[in-house]
mmCIF file of C-alpha atoms in Angstrom:
data_model
loop_
_atom_site.group_PDB
_atom_site.id
_atom_site.type_symbol
_atom_site.label_atom_id
_atom_site.label_comp_id
_atom_site.label_asym_id
_atom_site.label_seq_id
_atom_site.Cartn_x
_atom_site.Cartn_y
_atom_site.Cartn_z
ATOM 1 C CA MET A 1 146.681 94.269 157.849
ATOM 2 C CA ASP A 2 143.231 95.504 158.760
ATOM 3 C CA ARG A 3 144.545 98.999 159.473
ATOM 4 C CA SER A 4 145.899 99.301 155.950
ATOM 5 C CA ARG A 5 142.480 98.705 154.361
ATOM 6 C CA PRO A 6 140.935 102.070 155.385
ATOM 7 C CA VAL A 7 144.073 103.840 154.194
ATOM 8 C CA ALA A 8 143.970 102.037 150.837
ATOM 9 C CA THR A 9 140.260 102.798 150.466
ATOM 10 C CA THR A 10 140.845 106.459 151.263
ATOM 11 C CA LEU A 11 143.646 106.648 148.701
ATOM 12 C CA LYS A 12 141.430 105.010 146.077
ATOM 13 C CA TYR A 13 138.628 107.508 146.664
ATOM 14 C CA ALA A 14 141.110 110.388 146.683
ATOM 15 C CA ALA A 15 142.557 109.237 143.362
ATOM 16 C CA LEU A 16 139.045 108.843 141.931
ATOM 17 C CA PHE A 17 138.071 112.312 143.124
ATOM 18 C CA ALA A 18 141.223 113.832 141.612
ATOM 19 C CA TYR A 19 140.473 112.086 138.323
ATOM 20 C CA LEU A 20 136.901 113.391 138.310
ATOM 21 C CA VAL A 21 138.151 116.915 138.975
ATOM 22 C CA PHE A 22 140.651 116.530 136.141
ATOM 23 C CA LEU A 23 137.842 115.494 133.772
ATOM 24 C CA ALA A 24 135.299 118.069 134.950
ATOM 25 C CA PHE A 25 137.565 121.117 135.150
ATOM 26 C CA PRO A 26 137.671 121.861 131.376
ATOM 27 C CA LEU A 27 133.857 121.868 131.277
ATOM 28 C CA PHE A 28 133.705 124.077 134.375
ATOM 29 C CA TRP A 29 136.211 126.518 132.851
ATOM 30 C CA LEU A 30 134.266 126.535 129.586
ATOM 31 C CA ILE A 31 131.056 127.468 131.425
ATOM 32 C CA SER A 32 132.877 130.094 133.466
ATOM 33 C CA THR A 33 134.430 131.713 130.376
ATOM 34 C CA ALA A 34 131.121 131.680 128.506
ATOM 35 C CA LEU A 35 129.509 133.683 131.324
ATOM 36 C CA LYS A 36 132.264 136.280 131.719
ATOM 37 C CA THR A 37 132.423 139.769 130.256
ATOM 38 C CA PRO A 38 135.231 140.589 127.789
ATOM 39 C CA GLN A 39 136.912 142.745 130.449
ATOM 40 C CA GLU A 40 136.948 139.895 132.959
ATOM 41 C CA ILE A 41 138.271 137.429 130.378
ATOM 42 C CA ALA A 42 141.162 139.800 129.645
ATOM 43 C CA LEU A 43 142.272 139.991 133.290
ATOM 44 C CA ILE A 44 145.869 138.925 133.927
ATOM 45 C CA GLU A 45 144.771 136.980 136.989
ATOM 46 C CA PRO A 46 141.754 134.916 135.827
ATOM 47 C CA THR A 47 138.798 134.392 138.108
ATOM 48 C CA MET A 48 137.289 130.944 138.622
ATOM 49 C CA ILE A 49 133.716 132.203 139.016
ATOM 50 C CA PRO A 50 132.386 135.153 136.967
ATOM 51 C CA ASN A 51 131.959 138.321 139.030
ATOM 52 C CA GLU A 52 129.102 139.546 136.839
ATOM 53 C CA PRO A 53 127.621 136.596 134.912
ATOM 54 C CA THR A 54 126.252 137.567 131.523
ATOM 55 C CA PHE A 55 124.678 135.821 128.526
ATOM 56 C CA ASP A 56 126.011 138.377 126.037
ATOM 57 C CA ASN A 57 128.505 135.836 124.698
ATOM 58 C CA PHE A 58 125.688 133.458 123.779
ATOM 59 C CA ARG A 59 123.766 136.223 122.034
ATOM 60 C CA ALA A 60 126.909 137.269 120.161
ATOM 61 C CA ALA A 61 127.685 133.689 119.118
ATOM 62 C CA PHE A 62 124.200 133.064 117.701
ATOM 63 C CA SER A 63 123.998 136.468 116.010
ATOM 64 C CA GLU A 64 127.437 136.312 114.369
ATOM 65 C CA GLN A 65 127.439 132.703 113.171
ATOM 66 C CA PRO A 66 124.716 130.247 112.058
ATOM 67 C CA ILE A 67 125.014 128.093 115.176
ATOM 68 C CA ALA A 68 121.463 126.719 114.959
ATOM 69 C CA ARG A 69 121.868 125.622 111.334
ATOM 70 C CA SER A 70 125.231 124.027 112.143
ATOM 71 C CA ILE A 71 123.627 122.096 115.004
ATOM 72 C CA VAL A 72 120.970 120.750 112.637
ATOM 73 C CA ASN A 73 123.624 119.775 110.068
ATOM 74 C CA THR A 74 125.791 118.080 112.675
ATOM 75 C CA ALA A 75 122.847 116.239 114.244
ATOM 76 C CA PHE A 76 121.747 114.971 110.826
ATOM 77 C CA VAL A 77 125.208 113.820 109.748
ATOM 78 C CA SER A 78 125.987 112.241 113.140
ATOM 79 C CA SER A 79 122.637 110.441 113.453
ATOM 80 C CA VAL A 80 122.688 108.999 109.933
ATOM 81 C CA SER A 81 126.352 107.998 110.318
ATOM 82 C CA ALA A 82 125.642 106.208 113.599
ATOM 83 C CA PHE A 83 122.583 104.446 112.154
ATOM 84 C CA LEU A 84 124.398 103.221 109.041
ATOM 85 C CA THR A 85 127.454 102.163 111.050
ATOM 86 C CA VAL A 86 125.335 99.983 113.314
ATOM 87 C CA LEU A 87 123.199 98.680 110.439
ATOM 88 C CA LEU A 88 126.256 97.496 108.504
ATOM 89 C CA SER A 89 128.269 96.324 111.516
ATOM 90 C CA ILE A 90 125.667 93.915 112.925
ATOM 91 C CA PRO A 91 125.637 91.407 110.024
ATOM 92 C CA ALA A 92 129.353 91.906 109.344
ATOM 93 C CA GLY A 93 130.234 91.338 113.007
ATOM 94 C CA TYR A 94 128.008 88.251 113.065
ATOM 95 C CA VAL A 95 129.771 86.745 110.042
ATOM 96 C CA MET A 96 133.210 87.494 111.491
ATOM 97 C CA ALA A 97 132.275 85.840 114.805
ATOM 98 C CA ARG A 98 130.413 82.767 113.552
ATOM 99 C CA TYR A 99 132.166 81.835 110.305
ATOM 100 C CA ARG A 100 135.804 81.013 110.969
ATOM 101 C CA SER A 101 137.545 81.062 107.594
ATOM 102 C CA VAL A 102 140.553 82.583 105.877
ATOM 103 C CA VAL A 103 138.383 85.445 104.655
ATOM 104 C CA SER A 104 137.054 86.288 108.142
ATOM 105 C CA ARG A 105 140.558 86.127 109.633
ATOM 106 C CA ALA A 106 141.856 88.384 106.880
ATOM 107 C CA ALA A 107 138.988 90.793 107.584
ATOM 108 C CA ILE A 108 139.873 90.884 111.274
ATOM 109 C CA VAL A 109 143.520 91.600 110.470
ATOM 110 C CA TRP A 110 142.513 94.351 108.052
ATOM 111 C CA VAL A 111 140.228 95.932 110.663
ATOM 112 C CA LEU A 112 143.140 96.081 113.101
ATOM 113 C CA LEU A 113 145.616 97.352 110.521
ATOM 114 C CA SER A 114 143.228 100.087 109.403
ATOM 115 C CA GLN A 115 143.483 101.639 112.852
ATOM 116 C CA ILE A 116 147.270 101.969 112.639
ATOM 117 C CA PHE A 117 147.488 104.419 109.739
ATOM 118 C CA PRO A 118 146.756 108.070 110.515
ATOM 119 C CA TRP A 119 143.723 109.348 108.632
ATOM 120 C CA VAL A 120 145.638 112.363 107.396
ATOM 121 C CA LEU A 121 147.433 110.020 104.969
ATOM 122 C CA VAL A 122 144.176 109.163 103.172
ATOM 123 C CA ILE A 123 142.575 112.594 103.136
ATOM 124 C CA ILE A 124 143.827 113.483 99.632
ATOM 125 C CA PRO A 125 142.788 110.140 98.050
ATOM 126 C CA LEU A 126 139.405 110.499 99.769
ATOM 127 C CA PHE A 127 139.013 114.003 98.397
ATOM 128 C CA LEU A 128 139.803 112.859 94.846
ATOM 129 C CA LEU A 129 137.541 109.819 95.129
ATOM 130 C CA LEU A 130 134.549 111.760 96.426
ATOM 131 C CA ARG A 131 135.095 114.473 93.821
ATOM 132 C CA ASP A 132 135.069 111.911 91.006
ATOM 133 C CA PHE A 133 131.858 110.352 92.334
ATOM 134 C CA GLY A 134 130.160 113.720 92.741
ATOM 135 C CA LEU A 135 130.027 113.447 96.542
ATOM 136 C CA TYR A 136 132.375 116.321 97.357
ATOM 137 C CA ASP A 137 130.806 119.179 99.310
ATOM 138 C CA SER A 138 127.786 117.105 100.315
ATOM 139 C CA HIS A 139 126.459 115.539 103.486
ATOM 140 C CA LEU A 140 126.269 112.168 101.732
ATOM 141 C CA GLY A 141 130.005 112.167 101.065
ATOM 142 C CA LEU A 142 130.780 113.214 104.645
ATOM 143 C CA ILE A 143 128.459 110.527 106.025
ATOM 144 C CA THR A 144 130.167 107.908 103.853
ATOM 145 C CA VAL A 145 133.560 108.851 105.276
ATOM 146 C CA TYR A 146 132.277 108.818 108.854
ATOM 147 C CA VAL A 147 130.732 105.366 108.414
ATOM 148 C CA VAL A 148 133.993 103.956 107.058
ATOM 149 C CA TRP A 149 135.859 105.683 109.877
ATOM 150 C CA SER A 150 133.652 104.260 112.676
ATOM 151 C CA MET A 151 133.035 100.756 111.357
ATOM 152 C CA PRO A 152 136.349 99.120 112.440
ATOM 153 C CA PHE A 153 135.672 99.856 116.112
ATOM 154 C CA ALA A 154 131.997 98.865 115.808
ATOM 155 C CA LEU A 155 132.892 95.650 113.960
ATOM 156 C CA TRP A 156 135.494 94.643 116.511
ATOM 157 C CA MET A 157 133.207 95.258 119.464
ATOM 158 C CA LEU A 158 130.096 93.614 117.977
ATOM 159 C CA ARG A 159 132.145 90.629 116.824
ATOM 160 C CA SER A 160 133.273 90.047 120.415
ATOM 161 C CA TYR A 161 129.740 90.537 121.646
ATOM 162 C CA VAL A 162 128.286 88.012 119.160
ATOM 163 C CA ALA A 163 130.959 85.510 120.197
ATOM 164 C CA GLY A 164 129.620 85.743 123.760
ATOM 165 C CA ILE A 165 126.095 84.676 122.739
ATOM 166 C CA PRO A 166 125.546 80.890 123.099
ATOM 167 C CA TYR A 167 125.372 79.178 119.731
ATOM 168 C CA GLU A 168 122.677 76.884 121.131
ATOM 169 C CA LEU A 169 120.181 79.734 120.737
ATOM 170 C CA GLU A 170 120.743 79.733 116.989
ATOM 171 C CA GLU A 171 120.501 75.952 116.832
ATOM 172 C CA ALA A 172 117.170 76.084 118.655
ATOM 173 C CA ALA A 173 115.900 78.718 116.239
ATOM 174 C CA ALA A 174 117.052 76.615 113.269
ATOM 175 C CA MET A 175 115.186 73.586 114.650
ATOM 176 C CA ASP A 176 112.045 75.742 114.731
ATOM 177 C CA GLY A 177 112.496 76.488 111.027
ATOM 178 C CA ALA A 178 114.005 79.982 111.283
ATOM 179 C CA THR A 179 116.310 81.102 108.504
ATOM 180 C CA LYS A 180 119.684 82.720 109.165
ATOM 181 C CA ALA A 181 118.257 86.150 108.389
ATOM 182 C CA ARG A 182 115.331 85.636 110.753
ATOM 183 C CA THR A 183 117.620 84.270 113.468
ATOM 184 C CA LEU A 184 119.860 87.311 113.188
ATOM 185 C CA ARG A 185 116.870 89.658 113.238
ATOM 186 C CA GLU A 186 114.762 88.066 115.990
ATOM 187 C CA VAL A 187 117.265 86.193 118.184
ATOM 188 C CA ILE A 188 120.718 87.734 117.887
ATOM 189 C CA ALA A 189 119.855 91.407 117.330
ATOM 190 C CA PRO A 190 117.802 91.827 120.564
ATOM 191 C CA LEU A 191 120.670 90.311 122.584
ATOM 192 C CA LEU A 192 123.080 92.739 120.925
ATOM 193 C CA ALA A 193 121.168 95.795 122.139
ATOM 194 C CA PRO A 194 123.808 96.983 124.659
ATOM 195 C CA GLY A 195 126.602 96.502 122.125
ATOM 196 C CA VAL A 196 124.585 98.233 119.428
ATOM 197 C CA VAL A 197 124.019 101.228 121.710
ATOM 198 C CA ALA A 198 127.723 101.415 122.533
ATOM 199 C CA ALA A 199 128.725 101.215 118.860
ATOM 200 C CA GLY A 200 126.097 103.765 117.863
ATOM 201 C CA LEU A 201 127.167 106.138 120.609
ATOM 202 C CA PHE A 202 130.792 105.882 119.551
ATOM 203 C CA ALA A 203 129.885 106.595 115.922
ATOM 204 C CA PHE A 204 127.615 109.489 116.905
ATOM 205 C CA VAL A 205 130.116 111.228 119.192
ATOM 206 C CA SER A 206 132.982 110.664 116.735
ATOM 207 C CA ALA A 207 131.014 112.274 113.906
ATOM 208 C CA TRP A 208 129.777 115.086 116.177
ATOM 209 C CA ASN A 209 133.305 116.098 117.214
ATOM 210 C CA GLU A 210 135.149 115.425 113.933
ATOM 211 C CA PHE A 211 136.893 118.350 112.247
ATOM 212 C CA LEU A 212 139.522 117.343 109.664
ATOM 213 C CA PHE A 213 137.273 115.518 107.175
ATOM 214 C CA ALA A 214 134.596 118.189 107.424
ATOM 215 C CA LEU A 215 137.207 120.900 106.823
ATOM 216 C CA VAL A 216 138.470 119.241 103.634
ATOM 217 C CA LEU A 217 135.208 117.846 102.239
ATOM 218 C CA ILE A 218 132.681 120.624 103.004
ATOM 219 C CA ARG A 219 132.825 124.093 101.442
ATOM 220 C CA ASP A 220 129.198 125.261 101.262
ATOM 221 C CA PRO A 221 128.461 127.412 104.367
ATOM 222 C CA ASP A 222 124.922 126.021 104.459
ATOM 223 C CA LEU A 223 126.299 122.470 104.870
ATOM 224 C CA GLN A 224 128.995 123.151 107.444
ATOM 225 C CA THR A 225 129.018 121.326 110.770
ATOM 226 C CA LEU A 226 129.577 122.780 114.231
ATOM 227 C CA SER A 227 133.304 122.148 114.298
ATOM 228 C CA LEU A 228 133.739 124.314 111.185
ATOM 229 C CA THR A 229 131.513 127.056 112.574
ATOM 230 C CA LEU A 230 133.494 127.231 115.818
ATOM 231 C CA VAL A 231 136.707 127.910 113.906
ATOM 232 C CA LYS A 232 135.219 131.141 112.576
ATOM 233 C CA PHE A 233 135.528 132.676 116.049
ATOM 234 C CA ILE A 234 139.311 132.586 115.566
ATOM 235 C CA GLY A 235 140.654 135.476 113.527
ATOM 236 C CA ALA A 236 143.059 135.318 110.607
ATOM 237 C CA GLU A 237 145.975 136.104 112.905
ATOM 238 C CA GLY A 238 145.038 133.341 115.329
ATOM 239 C CA VAL A 239 143.426 135.632 117.902
ATOM 240 C CA ALA A 240 140.330 133.996 119.336
ATOM 241 C CA ARG A 241 137.253 135.755 120.664
ATOM 242 C CA LEU A 242 137.178 133.658 123.788
ATOM 243 C CA GLY A 243 133.751 134.691 125.069
ATOM 244 C CA PRO A 244 131.630 133.828 121.997
ATOM 245 C CA LEU A 245 133.900 130.848 121.254
ATOM 246 C CA ALA A 246 133.367 129.425 124.752
ATOM 247 C CA ALA A 247 129.613 130.016 124.513
ATOM 248 C CA ALA A 248 129.367 128.311 121.108
ATOM 249 C CA SER A 249 131.607 125.453 122.273
ATOM 250 C CA LEU A 250 129.392 124.927 125.299
ATOM 251 C CA VAL A 251 126.316 124.786 123.094
ATOM 252 C CA ALA A 252 128.124 122.281 120.855
ATOM 253 C CA THR A 253 129.040 120.130 123.847
ATOM 254 C CA ILE A 254 125.615 119.930 125.491
ATOM 255 C CA PRO A 255 123.848 117.608 122.968
ATOM 256 C CA SER A 256 126.574 114.958 123.094
ATOM 257 C CA LEU A 257 126.688 115.150 126.907
ATOM 258 C CA ILE A 258 122.934 114.674 127.134
ATOM 259 C CA PHE A 259 123.033 111.784 124.669
ATOM 260 C CA PHE A 260 125.921 110.155 126.518
ATOM 261 C CA ALA A 261 124.222 110.546 129.910
ATOM 262 C CA PHE A 262 120.994 109.071 128.542
ATOM 263 C CA MET A 263 122.822 106.052 127.096
ATOM 264 C CA GLN A 264 125.322 105.572 129.932
ATOM 265 C CA ARG A 265 123.882 102.379 131.401
ATOM 266 C CA ARG A 266 123.512 100.745 128.018
ATOM 267 C CA LEU A 267 127.011 101.894 127.076
ATOM 268 C CA THR A 268 128.541 100.236 130.144
ATOM 269 C CA GLY A 269 126.743 97.000 129.385
ATOM 270 C CA GLY A 270 127.837 97.134 125.761
ATOM 271 C CA LEU A 271 131.493 97.705 126.525
ATOM 272 C CA LEU A 272 131.653 94.954 129.144
ATOM 273 C CA GLY A 273 129.288 92.503 127.532
ATOM 274 C CA GLY A 274 131.533 91.730 124.595
ATOM 275 C CA ALA A 275 134.203 90.443 126.946
ATOM 276 C CA VAL A 276 131.921 87.965 128.737
ATOM 277 C CA LYS A 277 131.860 84.430 127.424
ATOM 278 C CA SER A 278 129.149 81.943 128.256
#
């Protein structure tokens, strides 16, 4: 029995290492391609490590397409979307967790059902709706769609997290004369910090990587996000310029990786905290 434990531990670590390699290899290949010359990229037998690393692909990407402006647009849309998603989800999640009624149950069911339908089914109604309200081809319209898109997940997670906070804390605050709004702001909200970070990170990364809504709702080149700019490295016949495309994709990936790494500890606490009941 004791002899099997080292074997099981070794297998677990081997499986974990294989999984990490599986996750890290696309990023490694992206970096490798971004640093290769066009001749090396075209080789029939690809090389893992560039023979003559070069930054020409990065210079070509930034000179041919407005990468910097697209980064600013994407950062603005993603940040505002994440902020509004969290701002609206905190009170809504609190109501869904604390007030058990037919309305709250119906809201929970609707949140779950909204995740079943593919978003491609609503893209035309969204286009018509935003056009009629004058929000087509604007960051405000795109932000509105991203907030609606991210809120179901944020609501579901924050609702579970609020349910894990002892109700006695609110009763104590009420005995001290605090209103519901003050209790939510000064008692509940600080305890929701890990969950808020997790919900905000989800909304930010989802908006940063999103392509379909931006493709349909944004036409002005000055307003386009990174995902739309990256597509321009693919020709009309579907032939991609792999070097500049890999370089631009790497640049597009770095901000979200940095943000995720910075928020990793809070994210773990937020994802696990909602499942813990007192």
